[in-house]
Amino acid sequence: MNASNDFSRMPKRLGTNCIKWDTLDSTYHEEDLLPMWIADMDFCAFQPIREKLQKVLDQGVLGYTFAGDDLYQAVIDWQKRHHHISYTRDETLFISGVVPAIAVVLQALSAPGEAVMINDPVYPPFTNVVQANDRKLVRSALETNHGKFLFDFPDIEEKFKKENVKLFILCSPHNPGGRVWTKAELHQLGELCRKYQVKVISDEIHQDLIYPGNIFTTFLNCGDFDDFAVTLAAPTKTFNLAGIKNSMIFVRNQAMRQAIKDVMLMNKQDEINTFGYAGTQAAYELGDKWLADLLIYLEENMILVRDFLKTHLPKIKMMIPEGTYLIWLDFSAYGLSDSALEEKMIHKAKVVLNPGIIFGPAGSGHMRLNIACPQENVVEALRRIQNAFAK
Ligand SMILES: Cc1ncc(COP(=O)(O)O)c(C=O)c1O
């Protein structure tokens, strides 16, 4: 391993305006907190990405930039090589972030007042985007079976009919549960959407973070869904580039593509950030081995958490993630309210996790742990949680 992918080395983050570390004091007024929350990795960026950014800086000028052939090719090749799907340049749209992409697609493919379905629990901005855009939020709670989330198909169908749902925002792989939905599950979901004429936004930002034994299938490879579904992807989770965001909307149907482009133009969102461009290209051209090493490290952290909880904190039930670096923990055996659980985590354990309740009503009694950090920090977080909860 070279210095750039020594995942065990903690980079300096305090004092860098980093949301994960530098907002704790003002949020919690508590000293010595260990942040294990927002989906941001405490690892240095892959060295060739940093070199590419340096080259951009060395040009001296940081003016308007357009997406060139080399960027399209890097993205298209990554999708082909890692996800076995062929996109053309026309089918690939660049946009600053995945959440902005959800908003744009939602505006393009639905109208105010229409019903939009999301799962419960799910990544909180899904709720915010739906509500801020004046759509009607419809939740379908996931079932838990043998410690895994499953779609509740009868509930989804019932609500499609009853609420006249027009759009489904899918989180694939699932945040916070780490489920890597199987092709069969996604096929069944897609067919249900076709039957009720529900369009699909498949947020696949975690698509590259898959543990051995699981297979991620991009939604457009799960059936004949091109005419009612779009997929969203980005190098920002995979390579931790959220500070230089650049994301993709993949859309094959021409009418949907035009509608999405129109909304982007209305908001003058048709340009690309120079650093986002450079980072994406370097990541996708050169990052295969770095990603493979990252996944080995993350899996070790995940197993460490699993084994520690089993031995020392058996009342906390862990959903074993199939992908993502996020772990969904069930604290309900402690019988605490959501606010008491958060209080205890912050002021007794002094570890910052995401409270489960922000992911939807089904998240009550849960917390989400981010394990994308040096192992030393994972061990320290577990030790602190043990001190606070084992007694
Ligand atoms: C499912 C999901 N979508 C989107 C995002 C954020 O995307 P962006 O920062 O590109 O808006 C995250 C970040 O954690 C996420 O988990």
Coordinates of C-alpha atoms and ligand atoms in Angstrom, one line a residue:
M1 CA 0.0 0.0 0.0
N2 CA 1.4 3.4 -0.8
A3 CA 0.8 6.4 1.5
S4 CA -2.3 7.5 -0.4
N5 CA -4.2 4.4 0.5
D6 CA -3.0 3.8 4.0
F7 CA -6.6 3.7 5.4
S8 CA -5.3 3.4 8.9
R9 CA -3.8 6.9 9.0
M10 CA -6.2 9.6 10.3
P11 CA -5.9 12.7 8.2
K12 CA -6.2 16.1 9.8
R13 CA -9.8 17.2 9.5
L14 CA -10.4 19.6 12.4
G15 CA -10.1 23.1 11.3
T16 CA -10.8 22.4 7.7
N17 CA -14.5 23.5 7.7
C18 CA -15.4 19.9 7.4
I19 CA -19.0 19.2 8.3
K20 CA -18.2 15.8 10.0
W21 CA -15.8 17.2 12.6
D22 CA -16.0 21.0 12.6
T23 CA -19.7 21.4 13.4
L24 CA -19.8 19.3 16.5
D25 CA -19.0 22.0 19.1
S26 CA -21.7 24.3 17.8
T27 CA -24.3 21.5 17.5
Y28 CA -23.8 19.6 20.7
H29 CA -21.8 21.8 23.1
E30 CA -20.0 18.8 24.3
E31 CA -16.2 18.1 24.4
D32 CA -14.2 15.3 22.9
L33 CA -16.9 13.9 20.6
L34 CA -16.0 11.2 18.1
P35 CA -18.0 11.7 14.8
M36 CA -19.2 8.5 13.2
W37 CA -22.2 10.1 11.4
I38 CA -22.5 11.9 8.0
A39 CA -21.6 9.7 5.0
D40 CA -18.1 11.1 4.5
M41 CA -14.9 9.0 4.9
D42 CA -12.0 9.9 7.1
F43 CA -9.5 8.8 4.4
C44 CA -7.2 10.9 2.2
A45 CA -8.3 11.1 -1.4
F46 CA -6.7 8.7 -3.8
Q47 CA -3.3 10.2 -4.7
P48 CA -3.8 10.3 -8.6
I49 CA -7.0 12.3 -8.0
R50 CA -5.1 14.8 -6.0
E51 CA -2.4 15.0 -8.7
K52 CA -5.0 15.6 -11.3
L53 CA -6.5 18.5 -9.3
Q54 CA -3.0 19.9 -8.9
K55 CA -2.5 19.8 -12.6
V56 CA -5.7 21.8 -13.0
L57 CA -4.4 24.3 -10.5
D58 CA -1.1 24.5 -12.4
Q59 CA -2.9 25.7 -15.5
G60 CA -3.4 28.9 -13.4
V61 CA -6.8 29.8 -14.9
L62 CA -10.0 28.5 -13.4
G63 CA -12.6 29.6 -15.9
Y64 CA -15.8 28.1 -17.3
T65 CA -15.4 24.4 -18.3
F66 CA -17.4 22.1 -20.5
A67 CA -17.5 18.3 -20.2
G68 CA -15.1 16.9 -22.8
D69 CA -15.0 13.5 -24.6
D70 CA -12.4 12.2 -22.1
L71 CA -14.8 12.7 -19.1
Y72 CA -17.8 11.1 -20.9
Q73 CA -15.6 8.2 -21.9
A74 CA -14.3 7.7 -18.3
V75 CA -17.8 7.6 -17.0
I76 CA -19.2 5.4 -19.7
D77 CA -16.2 2.9 -19.3
W78 CA -16.7 2.8 -15.5
Q79 CA -20.4 2.0 -15.9
K80 CA -19.6 -0.7 -18.4
R81 CA -16.6 -2.2 -16.5
H82 CA -18.2 -2.2 -13.1
H83 CA -22.0 -2.3 -13.7
H84 CA -22.2 -4.0 -17.1
I85 CA -24.3 -1.3 -18.7
S86 CA -23.6 0.6 -21.9
Y87 CA -24.6 4.3 -22.0
T88 CA -24.1 6.6 -24.8
R89 CA -22.9 10.2 -24.4
D90 CA -26.4 11.5 -25.0
E91 CA -27.8 9.3 -22.3
T92 CA -25.3 10.8 -19.7
L93 CA -26.1 14.1 -18.1
F94 CA -23.8 15.8 -15.6
I95 CA -25.1 17.7 -12.6
S96 CA -23.5 19.0 -9.4
G97 CA -24.9 16.4 -6.9
V98 CA -27.2 13.5 -6.5
V99 CA -29.7 15.2 -4.3
P100 CA -29.9 18.2 -6.8
A101 CA -30.4 15.5 -9.5
I102 CA -33.3 14.0 -7.5
A103 CA -34.9 17.5 -7.3
V104 CA -34.4 18.2 -11.0
V105 CA -35.8 14.8 -12.1
L106 CA -38.7 15.1 -9.7
Q107 CA -39.6 18.5 -11.1
A108 CA -39.3 17.2 -14.7
L109 CA -41.3 14.0 -14.3
S110 CA -44.0 14.9 -11.8
A111 CA -46.3 17.9 -11.0
P112 CA -46.9 19.7 -7.7
G113 CA -49.5 17.9 -5.6
E114 CA -48.7 14.5 -7.1
A115 CA -47.8 11.6 -4.9
V116 CA -44.2 10.4 -4.7
M117 CA -43.3 7.2 -2.8
I118 CA -40.2 6.6 -0.8
N119 CA -39.3 3.7 1.6
D120 CA -39.2 4.0 5.3
P121 CA -36.5 4.3 6.6
V122 CA -34.5 6.0 3.9
Y123 CA -31.9 8.7 3.3
P124 CA -33.6 11.8 4.8
P125 CA -33.2 14.3 1.9
F126 CA -35.6 12.1 -0.1
T127 CA -38.3 13.4 2.3
N128 CA -37.1 16.9 2.2
V129 CA -37.0 17.1 -1.6
V130 CA -40.5 15.7 -2.0
Q131 CA -42.0 18.0 0.5
A132 CA -40.0 21.1 -0.5
N133 CA -41.2 20.6 -4.1
D134 CA -44.8 20.4 -2.9
R135 CA -45.4 16.8 -3.8
K136 CA -47.3 14.5 -1.6
L137 CA -45.1 12.2 0.4
V138 CA -46.1 8.5 0.5
R139 CA -44.0 6.1 2.6
S140 CA -43.8 2.4 2.3
A141 CA -42.1 0.8 5.3
L142 CA -39.6 -1.8 4.6
E143 CA -40.1 -5.2 6.3
T144 CA -37.3 -6.7 8.3
N145 CA -36.8 -10.4 7.7
H146 CA -33.9 -12.4 9.2
G147 CA -32.1 -9.2 9.9
K148 CA -32.5 -7.8 6.3
F149 CA -34.8 -5.2 4.8
L150 CA -37.2 -6.3 2.2
F151 CA -39.7 -4.4 0.1
D152 CA -43.3 -4.8 1.2
F153 CA -44.8 -5.4 -2.2
P154 CA -48.5 -5.7 -1.1
D155 CA -48.1 -2.4 0.7
I156 CA -46.4 -0.7 -2.2
E157 CA -49.2 -1.9 -4.6
E158 CA -52.0 -0.9 -2.3
K159 CA -50.5 2.6 -2.0
F160 CA -49.8 3.0 -5.7
K161 CA -53.5 2.4 -6.2
K162 CA -54.9 4.3 -3.3
E163 CA -52.6 7.3 -3.4
N164 CA -52.3 7.4 -7.2
V165 CA -48.5 7.5 -6.9
K166 CA -46.6 9.0 -9.9
L167 CA -43.0 8.6 -8.9
F168 CA -40.9 6.3 -6.8
I169 CA -37.5 7.4 -5.4
L170 CA -35.5 4.2 -4.9
C171 CA -32.4 4.0 -2.8
S172 CA -30.2 1.3 -4.3
P173 CA -28.1 0.1 -2.5
H174 CA -30.1 1.1 0.5
N175 CA -29.0 3.8 2.9
P176 CA -29.3 3.2 5.9
G177 CA -29.8 -0.6 5.8
G178 CA -26.9 -1.4 3.4
R179 CA -29.2 -3.8 1.4
V180 CA -28.0 -4.5 -2.1
W181 CA -31.3 -5.3 -3.7
T182 CA -31.2 -8.4 -5.9
K183 CA -32.0 -8.2 -9.6
A184 CA -35.2 -10.3 -8.9
E185 CA -36.4 -7.8 -6.2
L186 CA -35.7 -4.8 -8.5
H187 CA -37.4 -6.6 -11.4
Q188 CA -40.5 -7.2 -9.3
L189 CA -40.5 -3.5 -8.2
G190 CA -40.0 -2.3 -11.7
E191 CA -42.9 -4.4 -13.1
L192 CA -45.1 -3.0 -10.4
C193 CA -44.1 0.5 -11.3
R194 CA -44.9 -0.3 -15.0
K195 CA -48.3 -1.7 -14.1
Y196 CA -49.3 1.5 -12.3
Q197 CA -47.4 3.9 -14.5
V198 CA -45.1 5.0 -11.8
K199 CA -41.8 6.6 -12.9
V200 CA -38.6 5.6 -11.0
I201 CA -35.6 7.6 -9.9
S202 CA -33.0 5.0 -8.8
D203 CA -30.4 6.7 -6.6
E204 CA -27.4 4.5 -7.0
I205 CA -24.7 6.7 -5.3
H206 CA -23.6 3.7 -3.2
Q207 CA -23.3 1.3 -6.3
D208 CA -19.6 0.7 -6.0
L209 CA -19.5 0.0 -2.3
I210 CA -20.5 -3.7 -2.4
Y211 CA -19.2 -6.4 -0.1
P212 CA -18.1 -9.8 -1.4
G213 CA -21.0 -12.3 -2.0
N214 CA -23.4 -9.6 -3.1
I215 CA -24.2 -8.4 -6.6
F216 CA -25.4 -4.9 -7.3
T217 CA -27.5 -4.6 -10.4
T218 CA -28.3 -1.2 -11.8
F219 CA -32.1 -0.6 -12.2
L220 CA -32.0 -0.3 -16.0
N221 CA -30.4 -3.8 -16.2
C222 CA -33.3 -5.3 -14.1
G223 CA -35.9 -5.3 -16.9
D224 CA -37.2 -3.3 -19.8
F225 CA -37.5 -0.1 -17.7
D226 CA -35.8 2.5 -20.0
D227 CA -39.0 4.3 -20.7
F228 CA -40.0 5.1 -17.1
A229 CA -36.8 5.0 -15.1
V230 CA -33.6 7.0 -14.6
T231 CA -30.5 6.2 -12.6
L232 CA -28.3 8.5 -10.6
A233 CA -24.6 7.8 -9.9
A234 CA -21.5 9.7 -8.8
P235 CA -17.9 9.1 -7.7
T236 CA -18.5 11.2 -4.6
K237 CA -19.3 8.4 -2.1
T238 CA -17.0 5.8 -3.7
F239 CA -14.0 8.1 -3.7
N240 CA -15.1 10.6 -1.0
L241 CA -15.3 13.6 -3.3
A242 CA -18.3 15.3 -1.9
G243 CA -16.4 18.6 -1.5
I244 CA -15.9 18.7 -5.3
K245 CA -19.2 17.3 -6.4
N246 CA -20.1 16.0 -9.8
S247 CA -22.8 13.5 -10.5
M248 CA -24.5 11.8 -13.4
I249 CA -28.1 11.3 -14.5
F250 CA -28.5 8.3 -16.9
V251 CA -31.6 8.6 -18.9
R252 CA -32.3 6.7 -22.1
N253 CA -35.8 7.7 -22.9
Q254 CA -35.7 10.8 -25.2
A255 CA -38.8 12.6 -23.9
M256 CA -37.8 12.2 -20.3
R257 CA -34.3 13.3 -21.1
Q258 CA -35.6 16.5 -22.8
A259 CA -37.8 17.2 -19.8
I260 CA -34.9 16.9 -17.4
K261 CA -32.6 19.0 -19.6
D262 CA -35.3 21.7 -19.8
V263 CA -35.5 21.9 -16.0
M264 CA -31.7 22.1 -15.8
L265 CA -31.7 24.9 -18.3
M266 CA -34.4 26.8 -16.5
N267 CA -32.1 26.8 -13.5
K268 CA -28.9 27.3 -15.5
Q269 CA -27.5 23.9 -14.3
D270 CA -25.9 23.0 -17.6
E271 CA -22.3 23.6 -16.6
I272 CA -19.6 21.6 -14.9
N273 CA -17.2 22.3 -12.0
T274 CA -13.6 22.1 -13.2
F275 CA -12.5 20.2 -10.1
G276 CA -15.5 17.9 -10.1
Y277 CA -14.6 17.1 -13.7
A278 CA -11.0 16.4 -13.0
G279 CA -11.7 14.3 -9.9
T280 CA -14.4 12.2 -11.6
Q281 CA -12.1 11.5 -14.6
A282 CA -9.1 10.5 -12.4
A283 CA -11.2 8.4 -10.1
Y284 CA -12.9 6.5 -12.9
E285 CA -9.8 6.0 -15.0
L286 CA -7.4 5.1 -12.3
G287 CA -9.3 4.1 -9.2
D288 CA -10.2 0.4 -9.6
K289 CA -7.4 -0.9 -7.4
W290 CA -7.9 1.8 -4.7
L291 CA -11.6 0.9 -4.6
A292 CA -10.7 -2.8 -4.2
D293 CA -8.4 -2.0 -1.3
L294 CA -11.0 0.3 0.3
L295 CA -13.6 -2.4 0.2
I296 CA -11.3 -4.9 2.0
Y297 CA -10.6 -2.3 4.7
L298 CA -14.3 -1.4 5.1
E299 CA -15.3 -5.1 5.4
E300 CA -12.7 -5.6 8.1
N301 CA -14.2 -2.6 10.0
M302 CA -17.7 -4.0 9.5
I303 CA -16.7 -7.5 10.8
L304 CA -15.0 -5.8 13.8
V305 CA -18.2 -4.1 14.7
R306 CA -20.3 -7.2 14.2
D307 CA -18.0 -9.3 16.4
F308 CA -17.7 -6.6 19.1
L309 CA -21.4 -6.1 19.4
K310 CA -22.1 -9.8 19.6
T311 CA -19.6 -10.3 22.4
H312 CA -20.0 -7.1 24.4
L313 CA -23.3 -5.4 23.5
P314 CA -25.7 -8.2 22.4
K315 CA -28.7 -6.0 23.1
I316 CA -27.7 -3.8 20.1
K317 CA -28.9 -5.6 16.9
M318 CA -26.8 -4.9 13.8
M319 CA -28.2 -5.2 10.3
I320 CA -25.3 -6.8 8.5
P321 CA -24.7 -4.5 5.5
E322 CA -24.3 -6.0 2.0
G323 CA -22.9 -2.7 0.7
T324 CA -22.2 0.9 1.9
Y325 CA -20.0 1.9 4.8
L326 CA -23.1 2.5 6.9
I327 CA -24.4 0.3 9.7
W328 CA -28.0 0.3 10.9
L329 CA -28.1 -0.5 14.6
D330 CA -31.3 -1.3 16.6
F331 CA -31.1 -0.1 20.2
S332 CA -34.8 -0.7 20.9
A333 CA -34.0 -3.4 23.5
Y334 CA -32.9 -0.5 25.8
G335 CA -36.4 0.9 25.7
L336 CA -35.2 4.6 25.4
S337 CA -37.1 7.3 23.6
D338 CA -35.4 8.7 20.4
S339 CA -34.3 11.8 22.3
A340 CA -33.1 9.9 25.3
L341 CA -31.1 7.6 23.0
E342 CA -29.5 10.5 21.2
E343 CA -28.7 12.2 24.6
K344 CA -27.1 9.1 25.9
M345 CA -25.0 8.6 22.8
I346 CA -23.8 12.2 22.7
H347 CA -23.4 13.0 26.4
K348 CA -22.5 9.6 27.9
A349 CA -20.8 7.7 25.0
K350 CA -19.6 10.9 23.4
V351 CA -20.0 9.4 19.9
V352 CA -22.0 11.1 17.2
L353 CA -24.2 8.7 15.1
N354 CA -27.1 9.7 12.9
P355 CA -30.4 9.2 14.9
G356 CA -32.5 6.6 13.2
I357 CA -35.7 8.7 13.5
I358 CA -34.4 11.2 10.9
F359 CA -34.7 8.4 8.3
G360 CA -38.4 8.1 8.9
P361 CA -40.8 6.8 11.5
A362 CA -39.5 3.2 11.0
G363 CA -36.1 4.4 12.2
S364 CA -37.3 5.0 15.7
G365 CA -35.0 3.2 18.3
H366 CA -32.2 3.0 15.7
M367 CA -29.0 4.8 15.0
R368 CA -26.7 4.8 11.9
L369 CA -23.0 4.2 12.3
N370 CA -20.4 5.2 9.7
I371 CA -17.4 2.9 9.7
A372 CA -15.4 4.6 6.9
C373 CA -12.5 5.7 9.1
P374 CA -9.3 4.3 10.5
Q375 CA -9.9 1.1 12.5
E376 CA -8.6 2.8 15.6
N377 CA -11.6 5.2 15.6
V378 CA -14.0 2.3 15.1
V379 CA -12.5 0.6 18.2
E380 CA -12.6 3.8 20.2
A381 CA -16.3 4.4 19.2
L382 CA -17.2 0.8 20.2
R383 CA -15.4 1.1 23.5
R384 CA -17.2 4.4 24.3
I385 CA -20.6 2.9 23.4
Q386 CA -19.8 -0.1 25.6
N387 CA -19.0 2.1 28.5
A388 CA -22.2 4.0 28.2
F389 CA -24.6 1.1 27.3
A390 CA -23.2 -2.1 28.8
K391 CA -23.9 -1.1 32.4
Ligands
LIG1 C1 -28.5 7.7 -1.0 C2 -27.8 8.9 -1.1 N1 -28.1 9.8 -2.1 C3 -27.4 11.0 -2.2 C4 -26.4 11.3 -1.3 C5 -25.8 12.7 -1.4 O1 -25.5 13.0 -2.7 P1 -24.9 14.4 -3.1 O2 -24.0 14.9 -2.0 O3 -24.3 14.2 -4.4 O4 -26.1 15.4 -3.2 C6 -26.1 10.5 -0.2 C7 -25.1 10.9 0.8 O5 -24.9 10.2 1.8 C8 -26.8 9.3 -0.1 O6 -26.6 8.4 0.9

